[in-house]
Coordinates of C-alpha atoms and ligand atoms in Angstrom, one line a residue:
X6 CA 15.0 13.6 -4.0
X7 CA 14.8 9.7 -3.8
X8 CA 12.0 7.5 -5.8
X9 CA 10.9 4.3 -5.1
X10 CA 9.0 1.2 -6.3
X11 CA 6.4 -1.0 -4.8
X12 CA 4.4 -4.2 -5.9
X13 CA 2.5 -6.7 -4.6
X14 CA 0.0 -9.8 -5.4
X15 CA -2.4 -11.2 -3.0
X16 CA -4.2 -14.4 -3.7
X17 CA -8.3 -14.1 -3.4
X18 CA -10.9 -16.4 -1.8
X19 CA -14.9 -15.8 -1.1
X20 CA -15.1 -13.8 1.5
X21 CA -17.4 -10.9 2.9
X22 CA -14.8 -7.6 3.1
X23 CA -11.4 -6.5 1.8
X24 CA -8.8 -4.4 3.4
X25 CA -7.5 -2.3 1.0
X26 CA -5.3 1.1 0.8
X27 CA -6.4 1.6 5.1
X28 CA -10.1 0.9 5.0
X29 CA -12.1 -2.1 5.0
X30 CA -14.9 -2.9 2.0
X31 CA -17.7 -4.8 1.8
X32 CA -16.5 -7.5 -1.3
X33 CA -17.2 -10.5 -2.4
X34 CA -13.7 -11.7 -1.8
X35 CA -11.1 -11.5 0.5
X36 CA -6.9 -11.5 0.2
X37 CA -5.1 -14.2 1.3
X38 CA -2.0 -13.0 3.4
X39 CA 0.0 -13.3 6.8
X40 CA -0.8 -10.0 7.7
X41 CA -4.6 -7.9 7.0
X42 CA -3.3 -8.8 3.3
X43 CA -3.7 -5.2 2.1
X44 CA -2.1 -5.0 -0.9
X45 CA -2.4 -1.4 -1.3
X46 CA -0.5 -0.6 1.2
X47 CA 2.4 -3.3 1.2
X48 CA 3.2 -1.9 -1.9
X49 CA 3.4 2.0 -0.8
X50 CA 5.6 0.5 2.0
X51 CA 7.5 -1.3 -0.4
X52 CA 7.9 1.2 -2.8
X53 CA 9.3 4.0 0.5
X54 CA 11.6 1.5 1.6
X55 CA 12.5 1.5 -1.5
X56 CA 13.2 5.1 -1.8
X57 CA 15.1 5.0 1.4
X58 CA 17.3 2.2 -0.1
X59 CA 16.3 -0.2 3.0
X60 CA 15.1 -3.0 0.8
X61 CA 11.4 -4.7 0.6
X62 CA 8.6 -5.0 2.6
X63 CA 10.1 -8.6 3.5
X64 CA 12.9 -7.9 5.1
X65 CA 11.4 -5.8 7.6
X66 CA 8.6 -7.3 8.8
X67 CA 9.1 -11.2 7.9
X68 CA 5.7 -13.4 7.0
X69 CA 7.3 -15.9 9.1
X70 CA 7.0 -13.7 12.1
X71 CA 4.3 -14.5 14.3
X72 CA 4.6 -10.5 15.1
X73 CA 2.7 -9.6 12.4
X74 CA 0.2 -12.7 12.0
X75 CA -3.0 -10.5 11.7
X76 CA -1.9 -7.4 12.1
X77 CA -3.0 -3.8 10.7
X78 CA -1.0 -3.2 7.9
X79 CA -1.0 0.3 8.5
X80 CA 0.6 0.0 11.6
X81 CA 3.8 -1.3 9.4
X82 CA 3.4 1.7 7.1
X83 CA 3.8 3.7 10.6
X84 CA 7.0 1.8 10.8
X85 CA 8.5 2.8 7.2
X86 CA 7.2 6.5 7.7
X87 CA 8.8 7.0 11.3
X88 CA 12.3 5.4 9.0
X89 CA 11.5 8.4 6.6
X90 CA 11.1 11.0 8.9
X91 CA 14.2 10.2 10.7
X92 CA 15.9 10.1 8.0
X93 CA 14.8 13.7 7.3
X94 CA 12.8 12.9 4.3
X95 CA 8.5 13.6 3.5
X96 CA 6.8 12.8 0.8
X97 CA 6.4 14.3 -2.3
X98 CA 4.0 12.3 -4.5
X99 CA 2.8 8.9 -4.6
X100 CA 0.6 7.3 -7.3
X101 CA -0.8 3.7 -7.4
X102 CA -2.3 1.4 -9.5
X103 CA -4.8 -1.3 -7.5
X104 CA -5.6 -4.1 -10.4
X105 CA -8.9 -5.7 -9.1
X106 CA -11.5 -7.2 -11.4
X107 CA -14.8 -7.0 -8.2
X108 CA -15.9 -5.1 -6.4
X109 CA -15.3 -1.3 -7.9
X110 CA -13.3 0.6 -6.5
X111 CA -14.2 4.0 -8.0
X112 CA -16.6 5.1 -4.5
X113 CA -14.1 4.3 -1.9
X114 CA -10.7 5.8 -3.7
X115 CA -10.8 9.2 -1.3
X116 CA -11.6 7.6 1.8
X117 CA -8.6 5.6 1.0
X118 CA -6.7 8.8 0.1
X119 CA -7.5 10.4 3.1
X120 CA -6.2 7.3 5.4
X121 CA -3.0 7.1 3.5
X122 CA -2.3 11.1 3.8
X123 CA -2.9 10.7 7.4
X124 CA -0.3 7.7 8.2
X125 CA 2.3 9.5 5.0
X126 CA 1.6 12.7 7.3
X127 CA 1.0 14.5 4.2
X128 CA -1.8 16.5 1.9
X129 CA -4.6 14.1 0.4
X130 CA -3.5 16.4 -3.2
X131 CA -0.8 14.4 -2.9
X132 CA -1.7 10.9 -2.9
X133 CA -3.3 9.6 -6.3
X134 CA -4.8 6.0 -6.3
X135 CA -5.8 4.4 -9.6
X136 CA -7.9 1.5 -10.3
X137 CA -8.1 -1.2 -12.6
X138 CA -9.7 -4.6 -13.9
X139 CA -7.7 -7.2 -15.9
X140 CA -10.7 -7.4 -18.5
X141 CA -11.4 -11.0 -17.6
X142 CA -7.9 -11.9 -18.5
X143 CA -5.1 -13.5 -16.1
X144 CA -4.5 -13.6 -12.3
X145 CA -6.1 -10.5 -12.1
X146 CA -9.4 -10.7 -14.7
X147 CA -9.7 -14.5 -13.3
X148 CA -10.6 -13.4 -9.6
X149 CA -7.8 -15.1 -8.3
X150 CA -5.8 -12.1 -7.4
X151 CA -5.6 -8.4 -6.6
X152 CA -2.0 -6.6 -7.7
X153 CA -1.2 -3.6 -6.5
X154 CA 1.7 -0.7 -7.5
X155 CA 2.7 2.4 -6.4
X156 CA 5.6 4.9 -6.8
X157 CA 6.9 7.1 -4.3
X158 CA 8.6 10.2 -4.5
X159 CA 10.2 12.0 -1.0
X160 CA 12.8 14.8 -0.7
X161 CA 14.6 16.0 2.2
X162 CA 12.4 18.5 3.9
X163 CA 14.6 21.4 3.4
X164 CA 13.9 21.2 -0.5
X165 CA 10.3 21.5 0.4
Ligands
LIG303 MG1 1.7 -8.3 0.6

């Protein structure tokens, strides 16, 4: 078994929807990023690569690569989950923690569950997302960013 790490910031601005976790939501702000910006999921990629010891999120896919100026961030999760299967690996558990002071979160946690399942090719019981505000205090309770973690845990198939 291997366990890994992921965290991410994203700066916010006004804005009309967020991608977050593999869906987008109506919010009052949007992230800032080189990519779709979704936190939720840089970090679950950062946090596999992690496991796989293949370094961070990064290294792989560069944010001064015009490549992935725009793109779907689940499409570079498709990228660190086609690394794990090679390697022989699934996934075991992931949990996550999305700090976010607006909009909440709470309605649209299983629809997220059920996208990140689907790209981790794994169960939904398996996949736990958490949210939280920063209670009006720093990056987070200010509105001026959403942070996301998660942690990973994958096994070599055979254990399964
Ligand atoms: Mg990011």
């Amino acid at each position: 078994m291997r366990i890994g790490h992921g965290h991410d910031t994203h700066r916010l601005q006004a804005g009309t929807y967020l991608r977050l976790g593999g869906i987008t939501l109506e919010a009052p702000v949007s992230a800032v990023g080189h990519s779709d910006a979704d936190c939720l999921v840089h970090a679950i990629c950062d946090a596999l690569l992690g496991a796989l010891t293949l370094g961070d999120i990064g290294r792989h896919f560069p944010d001064t690569d015009n490549a992935y100026r725009g793109i779907d961030s689940t499409q570079l999760l498709k990228h660190v989950v086609d690394k794990m299967k090679t390697r022989g690996y699934q996934l075991v558990h992931l949990d996550t923690i999305i700090h976010l002071e607006r909009p909440k979160l709470a309605p649209h946690l299983d629809a997220m569950r059920a996208v990140l399942a689907n790209h981790l090719q794994t169960h939904i019981d398996r996949i736990n997302i958490k949210a939280t505000t920063g209670e009006g205090l720093g990056i987070v309770g200010r509105g001026e960013a959403i942070v996301c973690d998660a942690v990973i845990l994958i096994a070599k198939e055979v254990m399964l």
